PDB file of C-alpha atoms and ligand atoms in Angstrom:
ATOM      1  CA  MET A 247      -0.257   0.298  -0.174  1.00 62.00           C
ATOM      2  CA  GLU A 248       3.518   2.169   0.645  1.00 68.00           C
ATOM      3  CA  THR A 249       4.085   1.791  -2.782  1.00 73.00           C
ATOM      4  CA  ILE A 250       0.791   2.689  -3.925  1.00 71.00           C
ATOM      5  CA  ASN A 251       0.823   5.865  -2.354  1.00 78.00           C
ATOM      6  CA  ARG A 252       4.056   6.643  -3.078  1.00 80.00           C
ATOM      7  CA  ASP A 253       3.382   5.928  -7.261  1.00 82.00           C
ATOM      8  CA  LEU A 254       0.195   8.328  -6.937  1.00 86.00           C
ATOM      9  CA  GLN A 255       1.823  11.081  -5.452  1.00 91.00           C
ATOM     10  CA  ALA A 256       4.210  10.915  -8.150  1.00 92.00           C
ATOM     11  CA  VAL A 257       1.733  10.816 -10.977  1.00 92.00           C
ATOM     12  CA  PHE A 258      -0.478  13.507  -9.250  1.00 92.00           C
ATOM     13  CA  ASP A 259       2.928  16.078  -8.634  1.00 94.00           C
ATOM     14  CA  TRP A 260       3.442  15.046 -12.594  1.00 95.00           C
ATOM     15  CA  ILE A 261      -0.405  16.122 -13.068  1.00 93.00           C
ATOM     16  CA  ASP A 262      -0.200  19.453 -10.880  1.00 94.00           C
ATOM     17  CA  GLY A 263       3.334  20.458 -13.065  1.00 95.00           C
ATOM     18  CA  HIS A 264       1.385  19.656 -16.209  1.00 95.00           C
ATOM     19  CA  ARG A 265      -1.697  22.037 -15.805  1.00 93.00           C
ATOM     20  CA  GLU A 266      -1.451  24.059 -18.028  1.00 95.00           C
ATOM     21  CA  ALA A 267      -0.770  22.243 -20.719  1.00 95.00           C
ATOM     22  CA  ALA A 268      -3.524  20.155 -20.038  1.00 95.00           C
ATOM     23  CA  ILE A 269      -6.186  23.316 -20.340  1.00 95.00           C
ATOM     24  CA  ARG A 270      -4.477  24.330 -23.787  1.00 96.00           C
ATOM     25  CA  ASP A 271      -5.168  20.683 -24.471  1.00 96.00           C
ATOM     26  CA  LEU A 272      -8.787  20.663 -23.496  1.00 96.00           C
ATOM     27  CA  GLN A 273      -9.501  24.251 -24.636  1.00 97.00           C
ATOM     28  CA  ARG A 274      -8.152  22.712 -28.413  1.00 97.00           C
ATOM     29  CA  LEU A 275     -10.280  19.766 -27.955  1.00 97.00           C
ATOM     30  CA  VAL A 276     -13.136  22.235 -27.110  1.00 97.00           C
ATOM     31  CA  GLN A 277     -12.414  24.481 -30.262  1.00 98.00           C
ATOM     32  CA  GLN A 278     -13.082  21.438 -32.491  1.00 98.00           C
ATOM     33  CA  PRO A 279     -16.668  21.109 -33.489  1.00 98.00           C
ATOM     34  CA  SER A 280     -17.724  17.663 -33.117  1.00 98.00           C
ATOM     35  CA  VAL A 281     -21.889  17.499 -33.624  1.00 98.00           C
ATOM     36  CA  SER A 282     -22.464  13.605 -34.263  1.00 97.00           C
ATOM     37  CA  ALA A 283     -26.113  14.823 -34.905  1.00 97.00           C
ATOM     38  CA  GLN A 284     -25.066  16.919 -37.671  1.00 97.00           C
ATOM     39  CA  GLY A 285     -22.093  15.336 -38.887  1.00 97.00           C
ATOM     40  CA  ILE A 286     -20.056  18.535 -38.110  1.00 97.00           C
ATOM     41  CA  GLY A 287     -16.378  17.751 -37.655  1.00 98.00           C
ATOM     42  CA  LEU A 288     -16.062  14.592 -36.134  1.00 98.00           C
ATOM     43  CA  GLU A 289     -12.744  13.635 -38.934  1.00 98.00           C
ATOM     44  CA  GLU A 290     -11.202  16.491 -37.759  1.00 98.00           C
ATOM     45  CA  CYS A 291     -12.103  15.996 -34.460  1.00 98.00           C
ATOM     46  CA  ALA A 292     -10.798  11.800 -34.301  1.00 98.00           C
ATOM     47  CA  ASP A 293      -7.128  13.249 -35.712  1.00 98.00           C
ATOM     48  CA  LEU A 294      -6.900  15.559 -32.690  1.00 98.00           C
ATOM     49  CA  VAL A 295      -7.755  13.111 -30.178  1.00 98.00           C
ATOM     50  CA  ALA A 296      -5.648  10.631 -31.814  1.00 98.00           C
ATOM     51  CA  THR A 297      -2.635  13.538 -32.110  1.00 97.00           C
ATOM     52  CA  LEU A 298      -3.527  14.080 -27.922  1.00 97.00           C
ATOM     53  CA  MET A 299      -2.812  10.196 -27.327  1.00 96.00           C
ATOM     54  CA  GLU A 300       0.733  10.647 -29.505  1.00 96.00           C
ATOM     55  CA  THR A 301       2.440  12.923 -28.293  1.00 95.00           C
ATOM     56  CA  ALA A 302       1.383  12.008 -24.520  1.00 93.00           C
ATOM     57  CA  GLY A 303       2.834   8.475 -25.873  1.00 92.00           C
ATOM     58  CA  LEU A 304      -0.335   6.232 -25.776  1.00 94.00           C
ATOM     59  CA  PRO A 305      -0.112   4.436 -29.002  1.00 94.00           C
ATOM     60  CA  CYS A 306      -3.424   4.675 -30.725  1.00 96.00           C
ATOM     61  CA  GLN A 307      -4.961   3.771 -34.221  1.00 97.00           C
ATOM     62  CA  VAL A 308      -8.392   5.603 -35.908  1.00 97.00           C
ATOM     63  CA  GLU A 309     -10.451   3.225 -37.142  1.00 97.00           C
ATOM     64  CA  GLN A 310     -13.326   3.525 -39.597  1.00 96.00           C
ATOM     65  CA  THR A 311     -17.273   2.873 -38.365  1.00 96.00           C
ATOM     66  CA  PRO A 312     -18.965   1.552 -41.303  1.00 94.00           C
ATOM     67  CA  GLY A 313     -20.998   4.077 -42.355  1.00 94.00           C
ATOM     68  CA  GLY A 314     -20.087   6.468 -39.422  1.00 96.00           C
ATOM     69  CA  PRO A 315     -17.648   8.400 -37.404  1.00 97.00           C
ATOM     70  CA  PRO A 316     -14.102   6.903 -36.810  1.00 97.00           C
ATOM     71  CA  CYS A 317     -13.150   5.675 -33.680  1.00 98.00           C
ATOM     72  CA  ILE A 318      -9.880   6.162 -31.954  1.00 98.00           C
ATOM     73  CA  PHE A 319      -8.656   2.902 -30.002  1.00 97.00           C
ATOM     74  CA  GLY A 320      -5.868   3.124 -27.636  1.00 96.00           C
ATOM     75  CA  HIS A 321      -3.449   0.133 -25.728  1.00 95.00           C
ATOM     76  CA  LEU A 322      -1.056   0.984 -22.945  1.00 93.00           C
ATOM     77  CA  ARG A 323       0.226  -2.565 -22.563  1.00 93.00           C
ATOM     78  CA  SER A 324       1.220  -3.239 -19.079  1.00 93.00           C
ATOM     79  CA  GLY A 325       3.844  -5.825 -18.221  1.00 94.00           C
ATOM     80  CA  ARG A 326       2.913  -6.114 -14.029  1.00 92.00           C
ATOM     81  CA  SER A 327      -0.503  -8.318 -14.460  1.00 93.00           C
ATOM     82  CA  THR A 328      -2.199  -9.891 -17.212  1.00 95.00           C
ATOM     83  CA  LYS A 329      -5.582  -8.133 -16.785  1.00 96.00           C
ATOM     84  CA  THR A 330      -6.787  -5.923 -18.953  1.00 96.00           C
ATOM     85  CA  LEU A 331      -8.881  -1.990 -18.286  1.00 94.00           C
ATOM     86  CA  LEU A 332     -10.903  -0.931 -21.166  1.00 94.00           C
ATOM     87  CA  LEU A 333     -11.742   3.028 -20.396  1.00 93.00           C
ATOM     88  CA  TYR A 334     -14.025   4.448 -22.782  1.00 93.00           C
ATOM     89  CA  SER A 335     -15.343   7.380 -23.714  1.00 94.00           C
ATOM     90  CA  HIS A 336     -16.700  10.336 -26.503  1.00 96.00           C
ATOM     91  CA  TYR A 337     -15.361  13.132 -28.714  1.00 98.00           C
ATOM     92  CA  ASP A 338     -18.552  13.776 -30.332  1.00 98.00           C
ATOM     93  CA  VAL A 339     -20.743  16.489 -28.646  1.00 97.00           C
ATOM     94  CA  GLN A 340     -24.510  17.852 -28.471  1.00 96.00           C
ATOM     95  CA  PRO A 341     -25.546  20.724 -30.943  1.00 97.00           C
ATOM     96  CA  VAL A 342     -25.164  24.237 -30.096  1.00 97.00           C
ATOM     97  CA  GLU A 343     -28.087  25.609 -30.756  1.00 96.00           C
ATOM     98  CA  PRO A 344     -29.658  28.019 -29.488  1.00 94.00           C
ATOM     99  CA  LEU A 345     -26.850  30.082 -29.949  1.00 95.00           C
ATOM    100  CA  ASP A 346     -28.479  33.200 -27.850  1.00 95.00           C
ATOM    101  CA  LEU A 347     -28.601  31.487 -24.527  1.00 95.00           C
ATOM    102  CA  TRP A 348     -24.344  30.633 -24.762  1.00 96.00           C
ATOM    103  CA  SER A 349     -23.036  33.018 -21.995  1.00 96.00           C
ATOM    104  CA  HIS A 350     -19.584  32.576 -23.850  1.00 96.00           C
ATOM    105  CA  PRO A 351     -19.286  31.175 -27.674  1.00 97.00           C
ATOM    106  CA  PRO A 352     -19.378  27.185 -27.480  1.00 97.00           C
ATOM    107  CA  TYR A 353     -16.528  26.739 -29.324  1.00 97.00           C
ATOM    108  CA  GLY A 354     -14.566  29.065 -27.710  1.00 96.00           C
ATOM    109  CA  GLY A 355     -12.954  27.607 -24.674  1.00 96.00           C
ATOM    110  CA  VAL A 356     -13.265  30.390 -23.081  1.00 96.00           C
ATOM    111  CA  VAL A 357     -11.129  29.864 -19.518  1.00 95.00           C
ATOM    112  CA  ALA A 358     -13.368  32.918 -17.047  1.00 95.00           C
ATOM    113  CA  GLY A 359     -14.585  32.709 -13.492  1.00 92.00           C
ATOM    114  CA  GLY A 360     -12.139  29.523 -13.016  1.00 89.00           C
ATOM    115  CA  ARG A 361     -14.010  27.638 -15.269  1.00 90.00           C
ATOM    116  CA  LEU A 362     -13.736  26.009 -19.230  1.00 93.00           C
ATOM    117  CA  TRP A 363     -16.294  27.201 -21.080  1.00 96.00           C
ATOM    118  CA  GLY A 364     -17.518  25.615 -24.077  1.00 97.00           C
ATOM    119  CA  ARG A 365     -19.874  22.519 -25.744  1.00 97.00           C
ATOM    120  CA  GLY A 366     -18.487  18.965 -24.706  1.00 95.00           C
ATOM    121  CA  ALA A 367     -16.146  20.941 -22.497  1.00 93.00           C
ATOM    122  CA  SER A 368     -17.654  18.413 -19.239  1.00 87.00           C
ATOM    123  CA  ASP A 369     -19.004  15.989 -21.476  1.00 89.00           C
ATOM    124  CA  ASN A 370     -16.928  14.563 -22.837  1.00 92.00           C
ATOM    125  CA  LYS A 371     -14.035  16.317 -23.297  1.00 94.00           C
ATOM    126  CA  SER A 372     -13.164  16.488 -20.092  1.00 91.00           C
ATOM    127  CA  GLY A 373     -13.039  13.003 -19.775  1.00 89.00           C
ATOM    128  CA  VAL A 374     -11.468  12.342 -22.840  1.00 93.00           C
ATOM    129  CA  LEU A 375      -8.496  14.309 -22.001  1.00 93.00           C
ATOM    130  CA  ALA A 376      -8.278  13.626 -18.038  1.00 90.00           C
ATOM    131  CA  PHE A 377      -6.840   9.888 -18.992  1.00 87.00           C
ATOM    132  CA  ILE A 378      -4.836  10.626 -21.310  1.00 93.00           C
ATOM    133  CA  VAL A 379      -3.013  12.956 -19.199  1.00 93.00           C
ATOM    134  CA  ALA A 380      -3.450  10.691 -16.185  1.00 92.00           C
ATOM    135  CA  ALA A 381      -2.354   8.004 -18.253  1.00 91.00           C
ATOM    136  CA  ALA A 382       0.726   9.823 -19.569  1.00 93.00           C
ATOM    137  CA  ALA A 383       1.893  10.598 -16.182  1.00 94.00           C
ATOM    138  CA  TRP A 384       1.852   6.997 -14.979  1.00 92.00           C
ATOM    139  CA  ARG A 385       3.785   6.499 -18.075  1.00 92.00           C
ATOM    140  CA  GLU A 386       5.423   9.403 -17.029  1.00 93.00           C
ATOM    141  CA  THR A 387       6.672   8.708 -13.536  1.00 94.00           C
ATOM    142  CA  VAL A 388       6.292   5.425 -12.586  1.00 91.00           C
ATOM    143  CA  GLY A 389       6.606   3.910 -15.641  1.00 91.00           C
ATOM    144  CA  GLU A 390       4.557   0.637 -16.568  1.00 91.00           C
ATOM    145  CA  PRO A 391       1.293   0.917 -15.445  1.00 90.00           C
ATOM    146  CA  PRO A 392      -0.257  -1.866 -12.678  1.00 90.00           C
ATOM    147  CA  VAL A 393      -2.780  -3.211 -15.384  1.00 93.00           C
ATOM    148  CA  SER A 394      -3.002  -2.509 -19.362  1.00 95.00           C
ATOM    149  CA  LEU A 395      -4.603  -0.508 -20.055  1.00 95.00           C
ATOM    150  CA  LYS A 396      -6.795   0.053 -23.326  1.00 96.00           C
ATOM    151  CA  PHE A 397      -8.944   3.210 -24.630  1.00 96.00           C
ATOM    152  CA  ILE A 398     -12.235   3.319 -26.776  1.00 96.00           C
ATOM    153  CA  ILE A 399     -13.034   6.947 -27.989  1.00 97.00           C
ATOM    154  CA  GLU A 400     -15.975   7.066 -30.052  1.00 97.00           C
ATOM    155  CA  GLY A 401     -17.807   9.585 -31.941  1.00 97.00           C
ATOM    156  CA  GLU A 402     -21.483   8.982 -32.268  1.00 96.00           C
ATOM    157  CA  GLU A 403     -22.176   8.417 -28.019  1.00 94.00           C
ATOM    158  CA  GLU A 404     -24.945  11.193 -28.192  1.00 94.00           C
ATOM    159  CA  ILE A 405     -26.901   9.910 -30.594  1.00 94.00           C
ATOM    160  CA  GLY A 406     -26.735   6.257 -29.968  1.00 89.00           C
ATOM    161  CA  SER A 407     -23.629   5.130 -31.281  1.00 92.00           C
ATOM    162  CA  ILE A 408     -25.367   3.533 -33.740  1.00 91.00           C
ATOM    163  CA  HIS A 409     -22.429   2.999 -36.377  1.00 94.00           C
ATOM    164  CA  LEU A 410     -20.789   1.251 -33.943  1.00 94.00           C
ATOM    165  CA  GLY A 411     -21.782  -2.364 -33.069  1.00 92.00           C
ATOM    166  CA  PRO A 412     -20.161  -3.720 -36.126  1.00 92.00           C
ATOM    167  CA  LEU A 413     -16.968  -2.246 -35.643  1.00 94.00           C
ATOM    168  CA  ILE A 414     -16.339  -3.770 -32.284  1.00 93.00           C
ATOM    169  CA  ALA A 415     -18.562  -7.217 -33.870  1.00 92.00           C
ATOM    170  CA  ALA A 416     -16.034  -7.252 -36.564  1.00 94.00           C
ATOM    171  CA  ARG A 417     -12.399  -6.607 -34.865  1.00 94.00           C
ATOM    172  CA  PRO A 418     -13.972  -7.591 -30.586  1.00 94.00           C
ATOM    173  CA  GLU A 419      -9.803  -7.470 -29.838  1.00 95.00           C
ATOM    174  CA  LEU A 420     -10.097  -3.883 -29.561  1.00 95.00           C
ATOM    175  CA  VAL A 421     -12.342  -4.096 -26.574  1.00 94.00           C
ATOM    176  CA  ARG A 422     -11.651  -7.316 -24.657  1.00 95.00           C
ATOM    177  CA  ALA A 423     -10.579  -6.729 -21.525  1.00 95.00           C
ATOM    178  CA  ASP A 424     -11.478  -7.741 -18.037  1.00 93.00           C
ATOM    179  CA  ALA A 425     -12.833  -4.630 -16.474  1.00 89.00           C
ATOM    180  CA  MET A 426     -14.635  -1.390 -18.650  1.00 88.00           C
ATOM    181  CA  HIS A 427     -14.412   1.682 -16.894  1.00 87.00           C
ATOM    182  CA  CYS A 428     -16.876   4.766 -18.874  1.00 86.00           C
ATOM    183  CA  LEU A 429     -15.094   8.473 -18.266  1.00 82.00           C
ATOM    184  CA  ASP A 430     -18.783  10.031 -19.578  1.00 85.00           C
ATOM    185  CA  GLY A 431     -20.181  11.573 -15.943  1.00 72.00           C
ATOM    186  CA  GLY A 432     -21.075  14.180 -14.997  1.00 70.00           C
ATOM    187  CA  VAL A 433     -19.408  17.151 -11.800  1.00 71.00           C
ATOM    188  CA  ASP A 434     -20.266  17.318  -8.794  1.00 76.00           C
ATOM    189  CA  PRO A 435     -21.315  21.296  -8.708  1.00 76.00           C
ATOM    190  CA  SER A 436     -20.513  21.310  -4.998  1.00 82.00           C
ATOM    191  CA  ALA A 437     -16.975  19.461  -4.932  1.00 78.00           C
ATOM    192  CA  MET A 438     -16.189  20.602  -8.319  1.00 72.00           C
ATOM    193  CA  VAL A 439     -15.022  16.812  -8.446  1.00 73.00           C
ATOM    194  CA  PRO A 440     -15.947  14.483 -10.898  1.00 71.00           C
ATOM    195  CA  ASP A 441     -18.441  12.111 -10.410  1.00 74.00           C
ATOM    196  CA  ILE A 442     -18.158   7.997 -10.190  1.00 73.00           C
ATOM    197  CA  ASP A 443     -21.617   5.963 -10.622  1.00 73.00           C
ATOM    198  CA  LEU A 444     -21.427   2.580  -9.569  1.00 73.00           C
ATOM    199  CA  GLY A 445     -23.202  -0.203 -11.191  1.00 70.00           C
ATOM    200  CA  LEU A 446     -23.652   1.609 -14.166  1.00 68.00           C
ATOM    201  CA  LYS A 447     -25.897  -0.168 -16.786  1.00 69.00           C
ATOM    202  CA  SER A 448     -26.376   0.150 -20.729  1.00 68.00           C
ATOM    203  CA  VAL A 449     -30.167   0.786 -22.413  1.00 71.00           C
ATOM    204  CA  LEU A 450     -31.862  -1.944 -24.378  1.00 74.00           C
ATOM    205  CA  PHE A 451     -34.493  -0.895 -26.291  1.00 75.00           C
ATOM    206  CA  VAL A 452     -37.955  -3.362 -27.444  1.00 80.00           C
ATOM    207  CA  GLU A 453     -40.463  -3.141 -29.677  1.00 84.00           C
ATOM    208  CA  LEU A 454     -43.023  -5.347 -29.452  1.00 86.00           C
ATOM    209  CA  VAL A 455     -46.149  -5.189 -32.471  1.00 88.00           C
ATOM    210  CA  ALA A 456     -49.157  -6.668 -32.244  1.00 89.00           C
ATOM    211  CA  ARG A 457     -51.556  -7.523 -34.858  1.00 87.00           C
ATOM    212  CA  GLY A 458     -55.015  -7.954 -35.387  1.00 85.00           C
ATOM    213  CA  ALA A 459     -58.478  -6.944 -37.482  1.00 86.00           C
ATOM    214  CA  LYS A 460     -57.871  -4.961 -39.960  1.00 87.00           C
ATOM    215  CA  SER A 461     -60.933  -3.196 -39.184  1.00 88.00           C
ATOM    216  CA  ASP A 462     -63.686  -2.954 -36.961  1.00 88.00           C
ATOM    217  CA  ILE A 463     -65.612  -6.023 -35.550  1.00 87.00           C
ATOM    218  CA  HIS A 464     -68.814  -6.338 -33.583  1.00 90.00           C
ATOM    219  CA  SER A 465     -67.335  -7.269 -30.237  1.00 87.00           C
ATOM    220  CA  LEU A 466     -69.537 -10.945 -29.919  1.00 89.00           C
ATOM    221  CA  ASN A 467     -65.882 -12.168 -32.308  1.00 84.00           C
ATOM    222  CA  ALA A 468     -64.074 -11.232 -29.156  1.00 83.00           C
ATOM    223  CA  PRO A 469     -63.206 -14.967 -28.557  1.00 84.00           C
ATOM    224  CA  LEU A 470     -61.988 -15.833 -31.943  1.00 85.00           C
ATOM    225  CA  VAL A 471     -60.577 -12.907 -33.420  1.00 85.00           C
ATOM    226  CA  PRO A 472     -56.616 -12.167 -31.979  1.00 84.00           C
ATOM    227  CA  GLN A 473     -56.746  -8.567 -29.370  1.00 87.00           C
ATOM    228  CA  PRO A 474     -54.082  -6.686 -29.806  1.00 89.00           C
ATOM    229  CA  ALA A 475     -53.695  -5.030 -26.540  1.00 90.00           C
ATOM    230  CA  TRP A 476     -54.692  -7.602 -24.518  1.00 90.00           C
ATOM    231  CA  ASP A 477     -51.415  -9.584 -26.417  1.00 90.00           C
ATOM    232  CA  LEU A 478     -49.663  -6.733 -25.530  1.00 91.00           C
ATOM    233  CA  VAL A 479     -49.956  -6.344 -22.035  1.00 92.00           C
ATOM    234  CA  ARG A 480     -49.274 -10.080 -21.712  1.00 90.00           C
ATOM    235  CA  ALA A 481     -45.995  -9.711 -23.903  1.00 88.00           C
ATOM    236  CA  LEU A 482     -45.206  -6.855 -21.527  1.00 88.00           C
ATOM    237  CA  ASN A 483     -45.807  -9.481 -18.557  1.00 89.00           C
ATOM    238  CA  THR A 484     -42.911 -11.707 -20.361  1.00 87.00           C
ATOM    239  CA  LEU A 485     -40.008  -8.897 -19.709  1.00 87.00           C
ATOM    240  CA  VAL A 486     -39.478  -8.482 -16.571  1.00 87.00           C
ATOM    241  CA  ASP A 487     -40.574 -10.190 -13.324  1.00 89.00           C
ATOM    242  CA  SER A 488     -42.584  -9.163 -10.177  1.00 91.00           C
ATOM    243  CA  ASP A 489     -39.143  -8.064  -8.601  1.00 91.00           C
ATOM    244  CA  ARG A 490     -38.497  -6.359 -11.387  1.00 85.00           C
ATOM    245  CA  ARG A 491     -35.946  -8.940 -12.708  1.00 86.00           C
ATOM    246  CA  ILE A 492     -34.999  -8.917 -16.311  1.00 83.00           C
ATOM    247  CA  LEU A 493     -36.615 -12.189 -18.002  1.00 85.00           C
ATOM    248  CA  MET A 494     -35.691 -11.717 -22.074  1.00 78.00           C
ATOM    249  CA  LYS A 495     -33.261 -13.600 -23.821  1.00 71.00           C
ATOM    250  CA  ILE A 496     -30.343 -12.840 -25.957  1.00 60.00           C
ATOM    251  CA  GLY A 497     -29.146 -16.015 -27.424  1.00 53.00           C
ATOM    252  CA  THR A 498     -28.727 -18.134 -24.669  1.00 43.00           C
ATOM    253  CA  LYS A 499     -28.290 -15.497 -22.089  1.00 47.00           C
ATOM    254  CA  THR A 500     -30.608 -13.712 -20.272  1.00 50.00           C
ATOM    255  CA  CYS A 501     -30.409  -9.807 -19.807  1.00 46.00           C
ATOM    256  CA  GLY A 502     -30.150 -10.362 -16.731  1.00 49.00           C
ATOM    257  CA  ASN A 503     -27.409 -11.951 -16.704  1.00 50.00           C
ATOM    258  CA  LEU A 504     -25.713  -9.820 -18.825  1.00 46.00           C
ATOM    259  CA  VAL A 505     -26.325  -6.749 -16.549  1.00 45.00           C
ATOM    260  CA  ARG A 506     -24.749  -8.919 -14.030  1.00 49.00           C
ATOM    261  CA  ARG A 507     -22.022  -9.315 -15.182  1.00 49.00           C
ATOM    262  CA  ARG A 508     -20.969  -5.873 -16.620  1.00 44.00           C
ATOM    263  CA  MET A 509     -22.121  -4.695 -12.752  1.00 45.00           C
ATOM    264  CA  ARG A 510     -19.312  -7.317 -11.849  1.00 49.00           C
ATOM    265  CA  SER A 511     -16.359  -5.383 -13.939  1.00 48.00           C
ATOM    266  CA  LEU A 512     -16.066  -2.656 -10.955  1.00 47.00           C
ATOM    267  CA  PRO A 513     -15.133  -4.722  -8.300  1.00 50.00           C
ATOM    268  CA  ARG A 514     -12.980  -6.856 -10.587  1.00 51.00           C
ATOM    269  CA  MET A 515     -11.686  -3.829 -12.116  1.00 49.00           C
ATOM    270  CA  LEU A 516     -10.838  -2.617  -8.429  1.00 48.00           C
ATOM    271  CA  ARG A 517      -9.362  -5.625  -7.738  1.00 52.00           C
ATOM    272  CA  ALA A 518      -7.075  -5.702 -10.588  1.00 50.00           C
ATOM    273  CA  LEU A 519      -5.694  -2.140  -9.363  1.00 48.00           C
ATOM    274  CA  ILE A 520      -4.866  -2.872  -5.813  1.00 45.00           C
TER     275      ILE A 520
HETATM  276 ZN1   ZN B 754     -21.717  12.039 -22.460  1.00 78.31          ZN
END
């Protein structure tokens, strides 16, 4: 534990000593538009993220999602452990309209009142840069990280990562890891520290379609004709049980198992790191 504390102090000191450079890099990221919903600036922002990673000494590669924006993958190997931690974040942002509600230009990256203002300054360009700097700080001071680190920094989180799936399905080794940490979170405004949510789960959309008669029919035919409303009620009741446990099946695994497996990833990640 003493060694870990000493290592961490060296890392923190390096970060403090490079604070101004990190702020300038965050300004560069914020000043680069990258609106996935409007297809603005995504290639340029992906190139900038890759440049920042390479400058920080983090090996990375830019991969094109089929029909979507580029995605950056990084891999910082460690011989100290066989475990790998995957760090997820995104470089795209929400649209900036309406412009008249901004107190500072959305792509200005202005530092005022002790804060950096601009679209994506929090969600999620600060997350992207914070972990690039943290990984670089560890590498510069301690050397190899305690576990291997993989990065995935995608460009369409704000519209549901619609083109990411096929790339990951074709190249699973890019994200294969023992645990994952999502860098996409908010900041506690009172303490001004990043939130870390435990047990973060993803979203699964399900569309249920029930069909019945094509035209109005008399109720006396009810026993004979399918009734879509009741079919949907019964179908909804098969999605979760009375304790809200997920009952749906994906292949041979239930969604609940997938959710539990993801929830286990954080303790595994922490155990691997200590
Ligand atoms: Zn986000």
